[in-house]
Amino acid sequence: MYKKFLFLIILFLFTISFNNKKENTKPNIILILVDDLGYADVGFNGSKDIKTPHIDNIADNGVIFSEGYVSYPVCGPSRAGLITGRYQDTFGFGKNPLFAPKDPNMGLPLSEETIGDMLKISNYRTFAVGKWHLGAHESLRPMKRGFDEFFGFLTGGHRYFPHEWDLEDETKVKSQSAAYRTKLLRNEERIVEKEYLTDALSRESVDFIDRNADNPFFIYLAYNAPHGPLQATEKYLKRYSHIKEKNRRIYAAMVSAVDDGVGNIISKLKEKGIYENTIVYFLSDNGGRLRGDSDNGELRGKKGNLFEGGIRVPFVMQWPKEIKGGQIFDKPVISLDIFATSKALTSPGIKPKNELHGVNLIPFLKGENKKNPHDFLFWRNNLMQKDVNLRYEASAVRTEKFKFIKNKESDALYNLKNEISEKTNLKDQNQEMYDSLKYNYSKWYKKLMDPIFLGLLANKEYNRLNPDRFKN
Ligand code: CA
């Protein structure tokens, strides 16, 4: 009897340790998203004046996606694509949402599964930090959308200095822009925070790693830097006193604050002994806006349009345990691939709630699959109009070499492998390719929905239709 009991105890302990071991082999995932960072504003893409040593280390120890894209050229829809792994126009998230905390339809539809939802199925601890921008209604907030913890703000941007956060909560917000001044949220509580916003977001991420190093975890760290308003502290500004242009100087300082944060996160991973088996992504939600601040290098265009400067972003990842460092991956990939990759690694046998539009990048990064991850990438830009009855759509398609683009300035075919800056229109020389890409776009287009809510530029119209928007 005693022996049998002892045997069961040993079996029990063995099972626990085996399960723990199995559990610990799942990689942690840290997804760092920055806001409006120009393609050429990181060291790994050639920036001379802005120093990003910690972000560059991710590139050195992992992979640079030199042709890494997002699914939309402005904040909200790009995030909706990233967090669902799906082209956002397939579920109507075609505009930048307004801050409308009473409106359950202003944000990511509940039909959608987030990357947080998916990872929780695999027992990940999940944390959203920073800018949410996927709905301010109580049913759409991070802790209802797959996150165990949240620290940040709900709207499309925020002021950076704590003394400017003078609105107690959303009930005190009386205009779209005033939402930038609310106190921060910790989970569902408004809190008093005393640090410069970027530093606070970094600190909370480091703290979460400290508390969760023994479980697989996922951090969605969405810095609003270097999105406007341009605001930085002396600590970072003094690194750039040699930059004469004021907007560029402040912007550079804001990027430096992010870079320090990335450095602190990496240090904490090393301290906890989980550096090797943690995947870290770093990318921007859209290109630079080019208002004397950002720099998209040779790329044509900027935030808001479908030229490369709007949608091709600084994009790197590392996973030291599995992926060889020092790689430049120059085939087109897209932010939607992060969901599909995470799913393949953590819950390959479970069917996703909705069809995913990205691919698992790991076999490509390991050299096991030499093909292109994507035959085609697609974009539809639901251009913002002040008159909400007017609609204008721009479209673009990318293959490995070619890009079809039709917008207000261009109706063209470009060969991006020959010319990154989209200057030489090859439409007449290669009508067949132009037609083929256009045809594939029209097939993709059939799966899309019109935007399901009014966007940022329809603020006045929305107020007219919703007179109680800011009433308590
Ligand atoms: Ca943005």
Coordinates of C-alpha atoms and ligand atoms in Angstrom, one line a residue:
M1 CA 0.0 0.0 0.0
Y2 CA 2.8 2.4 1.0
K3 CA 4.8 1.6 -2.1
K4 CA 1.7 2.1 -4.3
F5 CA 1.2 5.5 -2.6
L6 CA 4.8 6.5 -3.1
F7 CA 4.6 5.5 -6.7
L8 CA 1.6 7.7 -7.3
I9 CA 3.3 10.6 -5.7
I10 CA 6.3 10.2 -7.9
L11 CA 4.1 9.8 -10.9
F12 CA 2.2 13.0 -9.9
L13 CA 5.5 15.0 -9.5
F14 CA 6.8 13.7 -12.7
T15 CA 3.6 14.7 -14.5
I16 CA 3.8 18.2 -13.0
S17 CA 7.4 18.7 -14.0
F18 CA 6.8 17.3 -17.4
N19 CA 3.9 19.6 -18.0
N20 CA 5.8 22.6 -16.7
K21 CA 8.7 21.8 -19.0
K22 CA 6.3 21.5 -21.9
E23 CA 4.6 24.8 -20.9
N24 CA 7.9 26.6 -20.7
T25 CA 8.8 25.7 -24.3
K26 CA 6.1 27.9 -25.6
P27 CA 7.7 31.2 -26.6
N28 CA 6.8 34.5 -25.0
I29 CA 5.6 37.1 -27.5
I30 CA 6.2 40.8 -27.3
L31 CA 4.7 42.9 -30.0
I32 CA 6.0 46.4 -30.0
L33 CA 4.0 48.8 -32.2
V34 CA 5.1 52.4 -32.6
D35 CA 3.0 55.2 -34.2
D36 CA 3.8 57.1 -37.4
L37 CA 7.5 56.2 -37.4
G38 CA 9.1 57.0 -40.7
Y39 CA 10.7 54.1 -42.7
A40 CA 14.2 55.8 -42.5
D41 CA 13.9 56.8 -38.8
V42 CA 15.7 53.8 -37.3
G43 CA 19.4 52.9 -37.5
F44 CA 18.7 49.6 -39.2
N45 CA 17.1 51.4 -42.1
G46 CA 19.9 54.0 -42.4
S47 CA 19.0 56.8 -40.1
K48 CA 22.0 59.1 -39.5
D49 CA 20.6 61.5 -37.0
I50 CA 18.3 59.4 -34.8
K51 CA 20.1 56.8 -32.8
T52 CA 18.2 53.6 -32.0
P53 CA 20.8 51.2 -30.7
H54 CA 18.4 48.9 -28.8
I55 CA 15.9 48.6 -31.7
D56 CA 18.9 48.0 -34.0
N57 CA 20.0 45.1 -31.7
I58 CA 16.7 43.3 -32.5
A59 CA 17.7 43.6 -36.2
D60 CA 21.2 42.3 -35.4
N61 CA 19.9 39.4 -33.4
G62 CA 17.0 38.6 -35.7
V63 CA 15.5 39.6 -39.0
I64 CA 15.0 42.9 -40.8
F65 CA 11.8 42.8 -43.0
S66 CA 13.0 45.3 -45.6
E67 CA 9.7 44.9 -47.4
G68 CA 7.4 44.8 -44.3
Y69 CA 4.0 46.3 -44.7
V70 CA 1.0 47.2 -42.7
S71 CA -2.6 46.8 -44.0
Y72 CA -3.6 50.4 -43.9
P73 CA -1.8 53.8 -44.0
V74 CA -3.4 55.3 -40.8
C75 CA -3.6 54.2 -37.2
G76 CA -7.0 52.6 -36.5
P77 CA -7.6 50.3 -39.4
S78 CA -3.9 49.3 -39.4
R79 CA -4.3 48.2 -35.8
A80 CA -7.5 46.4 -36.5
G81 CA -5.7 44.4 -39.2
L82 CA -2.7 43.6 -36.9
I83 CA -4.8 42.5 -33.9
T84 CA -7.1 40.2 -35.9
G85 CA -4.6 39.0 -38.5
R86 CA -7.2 39.9 -41.1
Y87 CA -7.7 42.6 -43.7
Q88 CA -9.8 45.0 -41.7
D89 CA -12.1 46.0 -44.6
T90 CA -13.5 42.4 -44.5
F91 CA -15.2 43.4 -41.3
G92 CA -15.9 47.1 -42.0
F93 CA -13.0 48.7 -40.0
G94 CA -12.2 51.0 -42.8
K95 CA -11.7 54.3 -41.0
N96 CA -10.1 55.8 -38.0
P97 CA -12.6 55.5 -35.2
L98 CA -13.9 58.5 -33.3
F99 CA -13.8 58.7 -29.5
A100 CA -17.4 57.7 -28.7
P101 CA -17.6 55.8 -25.4
K102 CA -21.4 55.4 -25.7
D103 CA -21.3 53.8 -29.1
P104 CA -20.8 50.0 -29.2
N105 CA -20.4 50.0 -33.0
M106 CA -17.5 52.5 -33.0
G107 CA -14.6 50.1 -32.9
L108 CA -13.6 46.4 -33.5
P109 CA -16.7 44.4 -34.0
L110 CA -17.4 41.6 -31.5
S111 CA -17.4 39.1 -34.3
E112 CA -13.7 39.4 -34.5
E113 CA -11.2 37.3 -32.5
T114 CA -8.1 39.3 -31.3
I115 CA -4.6 37.9 -31.0
G116 CA -5.1 38.2 -27.2
D117 CA -8.3 36.0 -27.4
M118 CA -6.3 33.4 -29.4
L119 CA -3.3 33.3 -27.1
K120 CA -5.5 33.0 -24.0
I121 CA -6.8 29.8 -25.4
S122 CA -3.2 28.5 -25.0
N123 CA -3.0 29.8 -21.5
Y124 CA -0.9 32.8 -22.2
R125 CA -1.0 35.7 -19.8
T126 CA -1.9 38.8 -21.9
F127 CA -1.2 42.4 -21.4
A128 CA -2.2 45.4 -23.6
V129 CA -0.1 48.5 -23.0
G130 CA -0.5 52.0 -24.5
K131 CA -2.8 53.1 -27.3
W132 CA -5.9 51.0 -27.9
H133 CA -7.9 52.9 -30.6
L134 CA -10.2 49.8 -31.2
G135 CA -13.2 51.2 -29.4
A136 CA -13.9 53.2 -26.2
H137 CA -17.3 51.6 -25.5
E138 CA -17.1 49.4 -22.4
S139 CA -17.8 46.3 -24.5
L140 CA -14.8 47.0 -26.8
R141 CA -12.1 47.7 -24.2
P142 CA -8.9 45.6 -23.9
M143 CA -10.1 43.5 -21.0
K144 CA -13.1 42.4 -23.0
R145 CA -11.0 41.7 -26.0
G146 CA -8.5 39.1 -24.9
F147 CA -6.3 40.9 -22.4
D148 CA -5.8 40.0 -18.7
E149 CA -4.4 43.4 -18.0
F150 CA -4.4 46.8 -19.6
F151 CA -2.4 50.0 -18.9
G152 CA -2.9 53.0 -21.2
F153 CA -5.6 55.0 -23.0
L154 CA -8.5 54.2 -25.3
T155 CA -8.3 56.9 -28.0
G156 CA -6.2 57.5 -31.1
G157 CA -3.5 59.5 -29.3
H158 CA -2.6 61.1 -26.0
R159 CA -0.7 64.0 -24.5
Y160 CA 2.6 62.9 -23.1
F161 CA 3.1 65.0 -19.9
P162 CA 1.2 63.9 -16.7
H163 CA 0.2 67.5 -15.8
E164 CA -1.9 67.7 -18.9
W165 CA -4.0 64.7 -18.0
D166 CA -6.6 66.8 -16.2
L167 CA -9.8 65.0 -17.2
E168 CA -10.8 62.4 -14.6
D169 CA -12.4 60.0 -17.1
E170 CA -14.3 59.8 -20.4
T171 CA -17.4 61.5 -18.9
K172 CA -15.4 64.7 -18.6
V173 CA -14.4 64.6 -22.3
K174 CA -16.5 67.1 -24.3
S175 CA -14.7 67.0 -27.7
Q176 CA -12.8 64.6 -29.9
S177 CA -9.4 66.3 -29.1
A178 CA -10.1 66.5 -25.3
A179 CA -9.8 62.7 -25.1
Y180 CA -6.0 63.2 -25.3
R181 CA -6.2 64.6 -21.8
T182 CA -7.8 61.9 -19.8
K183 CA -6.1 60.1 -16.9
L184 CA -4.6 56.8 -17.8
L185 CA -6.4 53.5 -17.2
R186 CA -5.0 50.6 -15.2
N187 CA -7.3 47.7 -16.1
E188 CA -10.6 49.4 -15.6
E189 CA -9.6 52.1 -13.1
R190 CA -8.4 55.6 -13.8
I191 CA -5.1 56.2 -12.0
V192 CA -2.7 59.0 -11.1
E193 CA 0.5 58.6 -13.2
K194 CA 3.5 60.8 -12.8
E195 CA 5.9 59.7 -15.5
Y196 CA 6.4 60.9 -19.1
L197 CA 4.0 58.7 -21.0
T198 CA 6.5 56.7 -23.0
D199 CA 8.6 56.0 -19.9
A200 CA 5.4 54.8 -18.1
L201 CA 4.5 52.4 -20.8
S202 CA 8.0 50.9 -20.8
R203 CA 8.0 50.6 -17.1
E204 CA 4.7 48.8 -17.0
S205 CA 5.9 46.4 -19.7
V206 CA 9.1 45.6 -17.7
D207 CA 7.1 45.1 -14.6
F208 CA 4.7 42.7 -16.3
I209 CA 7.7 40.6 -17.5
D210 CA 9.0 40.6 -14.0
R211 CA 5.7 39.2 -12.6
N212 CA 5.1 36.7 -15.4
A213 CA 8.4 35.2 -16.3
D214 CA 7.3 31.8 -15.2
N215 CA 4.3 31.6 -17.6
P216 CA 4.1 32.0 -21.3
F217 CA 3.0 35.6 -21.9
F218 CA 2.0 38.1 -24.6
I219 CA 2.6 41.8 -24.4
Y220 CA 1.0 44.1 -27.0
L221 CA 3.0 47.3 -26.3
A222 CA 1.5 50.0 -28.5
Y223 CA 3.5 53.2 -27.9
N224 CA 1.8 56.3 -29.2
A225 CA 5.2 57.8 -29.8
P226 CA 6.2 59.4 -32.0
H227 CA 2.7 60.4 -33.0
G228 CA 1.8 64.0 -32.3
P229 CA 1.6 66.1 -30.2
L230 CA 5.4 66.4 -30.4
Q231 CA 6.4 66.4 -26.7
A232 CA 9.6 65.1 -25.1
T233 CA 11.4 65.5 -21.8
E234 CA 14.8 67.1 -21.3
K235 CA 16.4 63.7 -20.7
Y236 CA 15.8 62.8 -24.4
L237 CA 15.9 66.3 -25.9
K238 CA 19.5 66.9 -24.8
R239 CA 20.7 64.0 -26.9
Y240 CA 19.6 65.9 -30.0
S241 CA 20.5 69.5 -29.2
H242 CA 22.5 69.5 -32.4
I243 CA 19.4 69.1 -34.6
K244 CA 18.3 72.6 -35.5
E245 CA 14.8 71.9 -36.9
K246 CA 12.5 71.9 -33.9
N247 CA 10.0 69.3 -35.0
R248 CA 12.8 66.9 -36.0
R249 CA 14.5 67.4 -32.7
I250 CA 11.5 66.7 -30.6
Y251 CA 10.5 63.8 -32.7
A252 CA 14.0 62.3 -32.5
A253 CA 13.9 62.6 -28.7
M254 CA 10.5 60.8 -28.7
V255 CA 12.0 57.9 -30.7
S256 CA 14.9 57.8 -28.3
A257 CA 12.5 57.4 -25.4
V258 CA 11.0 54.4 -27.2
D259 CA 14.5 53.0 -27.8
D260 CA 15.4 53.2 -24.1
G261 CA 12.2 51.4 -23.3
V262 CA 13.1 48.6 -25.8
G263 CA 16.5 48.4 -24.1
N264 CA 14.9 48.0 -20.6
I265 CA 12.6 45.3 -21.9
I266 CA 15.4 43.3 -23.4
S267 CA 17.5 43.7 -20.2
K268 CA 14.6 42.3 -18.1
L269 CA 14.2 39.3 -20.4
K270 CA 17.9 38.5 -20.0
E271 CA 17.7 39.0 -16.2
K272 CA 14.8 36.5 -16.0
G273 CA 16.6 34.0 -18.2
I274 CA 13.8 34.1 -20.9
Y275 CA 15.6 36.1 -23.6
E276 CA 16.3 33.2 -25.9
N277 CA 12.7 31.9 -26.0
T278 CA 10.9 35.3 -26.4
I279 CA 9.9 36.5 -29.8
V280 CA 10.1 40.3 -30.0
Y281 CA 8.5 42.2 -32.9
F282 CA 9.0 45.9 -33.6
L283 CA 7.1 47.8 -36.3
S284 CA 5.2 51.0 -37.0
D285 CA 1.5 51.2 -37.7
N286 CA 2.0 53.4 -40.8
G287 CA 4.6 55.5 -42.4
G288 CA 5.9 58.9 -41.4
R289 CA 3.6 61.9 -41.8
L290 CA 6.4 64.2 -43.1
R291 CA 5.6 67.4 -41.2
G292 CA 9.2 68.4 -40.6
D293 CA 9.4 65.5 -38.2
S294 CA 9.7 62.1 -39.8
D295 CA 11.7 60.7 -42.8
N296 CA 10.6 58.0 -45.1
G297 CA 13.9 58.0 -46.9
E298 CA 13.6 57.1 -50.6
L299 CA 10.0 56.0 -50.4
R300 CA 7.4 58.0 -52.1
G301 CA 4.4 59.2 -50.1
K302 CA 3.5 59.3 -46.5
K303 CA 1.0 58.4 -43.8
G304 CA -2.5 58.4 -45.3
N305 CA -1.7 57.2 -48.8
L306 CA -0.9 53.9 -50.6
F307 CA 2.6 54.8 -51.9
E308 CA 5.3 53.0 -50.1
G309 CA 5.8 55.8 -47.6
G310 CA 2.4 55.2 -46.2
I311 CA 2.4 51.4 -45.9
R312 CA 6.0 50.1 -45.9
V313 CA 7.3 50.5 -42.3
P314 CA 10.3 49.8 -40.1
F315 CA 9.8 46.2 -39.2
V316 CA 12.1 43.7 -37.3
M317 CA 11.7 40.6 -35.2
Q318 CA 14.0 38.3 -33.2
W319 CA 13.6 34.9 -31.6
P320 CA 17.2 33.9 -30.6
K321 CA 16.3 30.3 -29.7
E322 CA 15.0 29.4 -33.2
I323 CA 15.8 32.1 -35.8
K324 CA 19.3 32.9 -37.0
G325 CA 20.3 36.6 -36.4
G326 CA 21.6 39.1 -38.9
Q327 CA 19.1 38.2 -41.6
I328 CA 17.5 40.6 -44.1
F329 CA 14.3 39.2 -45.4
D330 CA 13.4 41.0 -48.6
K331 CA 10.2 39.4 -49.8
P332 CA 7.0 41.2 -49.0
V333 CA 5.4 40.4 -45.6
I334 CA 2.6 42.1 -43.8
S335 CA 1.6 42.9 -40.2
L336 CA -1.2 40.3 -40.6
D337 CA 1.4 37.6 -40.5
I338 CA 2.1 38.1 -36.8
F339 CA -1.2 36.6 -35.8
A340 CA -0.8 33.6 -38.2
T341 CA 2.7 33.0 -37.0
S342 CA 1.7 33.3 -33.3
K343 CA -1.1 30.9 -33.9
A344 CA 1.0 28.3 -35.7
L345 CA 3.5 28.3 -32.8
T346 CA 1.0 28.2 -29.9
S347 CA -2.3 26.5 -31.0
P348 CA -1.7 24.9 -34.4
G349 CA -4.6 22.4 -33.9
I350 CA -7.3 24.9 -33.0
K351 CA -9.3 26.4 -35.8
P352 CA -9.4 30.2 -35.7
K353 CA -12.7 31.9 -35.3
N354 CA -12.4 33.6 -38.7
E355 CA -10.3 33.1 -41.8
L356 CA -6.8 34.5 -41.3
H357 CA -5.2 36.5 -44.1
G358 CA -1.6 36.2 -42.9
V359 CA 0.9 33.3 -43.1
N360 CA 3.2 31.6 -40.6
L361 CA 6.6 33.3 -41.3
I362 CA 8.8 30.8 -39.4
P363 CA 9.4 28.3 -42.2
F364 CA 10.4 31.2 -44.5
L365 CA 12.8 32.6 -41.9
K366 CA 14.4 29.2 -41.3
G367 CA 14.9 28.8 -45.0
E368 CA 12.7 25.7 -45.1
N369 CA 10.3 27.4 -47.5
K370 CA 12.0 29.4 -50.3
K371 CA 8.8 30.7 -51.9
N372 CA 7.2 34.0 -51.4
P373 CA 5.1 34.2 -48.2
H374 CA 2.4 36.0 -50.3
D375 CA 1.5 35.9 -54.0
F376 CA -0.4 39.1 -53.5
L377 CA -0.8 41.8 -50.9
F378 CA -3.7 44.2 -51.2
W379 CA -4.8 47.6 -49.9
R380 CA -7.9 49.6 -50.1
N381 CA -7.8 53.2 -48.8
N382 CA -11.2 54.6 -47.9
L383 CA -10.0 58.1 -48.2
M384 CA -11.4 60.5 -45.7
Q385 CA -13.8 63.1 -47.0
K386 CA -15.2 66.1 -45.1
D387 CA -18.5 65.5 -46.9
V388 CA -19.4 62.0 -45.7
N389 CA -21.6 61.4 -48.8
L390 CA -18.5 61.6 -51.0
R391 CA -16.4 58.5 -51.2
Y392 CA -13.1 58.0 -52.9
E393 CA -11.2 54.8 -52.8
A394 CA -7.6 54.2 -53.7
S395 CA -6.3 50.7 -54.4
A396 CA -3.0 48.9 -54.5
V397 CA -1.7 45.4 -55.1
R398 CA 1.8 44.1 -54.5
T399 CA 3.5 41.0 -55.9
E400 CA 7.2 40.1 -55.3
K401 CA 8.3 42.6 -58.0
F402 CA 5.4 44.7 -59.1
K403 CA 2.9 47.1 -57.6
F404 CA -0.3 48.3 -59.1
I405 CA -1.6 51.5 -57.6
K406 CA -4.5 53.7 -58.4
N407 CA -5.1 56.8 -56.4
K408 CA -5.6 60.5 -57.0
E409 CA -2.0 61.0 -58.2
S410 CA -1.3 57.8 -60.0
D411 CA -2.7 55.0 -62.1
A412 CA 0.4 53.0 -62.5
L413 CA 2.5 49.9 -62.5
Y414 CA 5.8 50.1 -60.7
N415 CA 8.7 47.6 -60.5
L416 CA 9.7 47.9 -56.8
K417 CA 12.6 45.6 -57.1
N418 CA 14.2 47.9 -59.7
E419 CA 13.0 51.1 -58.2
I420 CA 11.9 51.6 -54.6
S421 CA 10.7 55.2 -55.1
E422 CA 7.7 54.6 -57.5
K423 CA 8.7 57.0 -60.3
T424 CA 8.7 55.1 -63.5
N425 CA 5.2 54.1 -64.6
L426 CA 5.4 50.8 -66.6
K427 CA 1.7 50.5 -67.3
D428 CA 2.1 51.0 -71.0
Q429 CA 5.1 48.8 -71.3
N430 CA 3.5 45.9 -69.4
Q431 CA -0.2 46.3 -69.8
E432 CA -0.6 42.5 -69.2
M433 CA 0.8 42.7 -65.7
Y434 CA -1.1 45.8 -64.9
D435 CA -4.4 44.1 -66.0
S436 CA -3.6 41.0 -64.1
L437 CA -3.0 42.8 -60.8
K438 CA -6.1 44.9 -61.3
Y439 CA -8.1 41.7 -61.9
N440 CA -6.7 40.1 -58.7
Y441 CA -7.6 43.3 -56.9
S442 CA -11.2 43.1 -58.1
K443 CA -11.5 39.5 -56.9
W444 CA -10.2 40.5 -53.5
Y445 CA -12.5 43.5 -53.4
K446 CA -15.6 41.3 -53.5
K447 CA -14.8 40.2 -49.9
L448 CA -14.8 43.7 -48.5
M449 CA -17.4 45.7 -46.6
D450 CA -18.0 49.4 -46.6
P451 CA -16.8 51.1 -43.5
I452 CA -19.3 50.4 -40.7
F453 CA -18.7 53.7 -38.7
L454 CA -18.1 57.3 -39.5
G455 CA -14.4 58.2 -39.4
L456 CA -12.3 61.0 -37.8
L457 CA -13.0 63.6 -40.5
A458 CA -16.7 63.1 -40.1
N459 CA -16.5 64.3 -36.5
K460 CA -19.1 67.1 -37.0
E461 CA -21.5 64.9 -38.9
Y462 CA -21.2 62.3 -36.1
N463 CA -22.0 64.9 -33.5
R464 CA -25.1 66.0 -35.5
L465 CA -26.3 62.4 -35.7
N466 CA -25.4 61.7 -32.0
P467 CA -26.3 64.9 -30.0
D468 CA -25.8 63.1 -26.7
R469 CA -22.3 61.9 -27.5
F470 CA -20.6 64.1 -24.8
K471 CA -23.6 64.5 -22.5
N472 CA -23.6 62.7 -19.1
Ligands
CA1 CA -0.3 55.9 -36.8

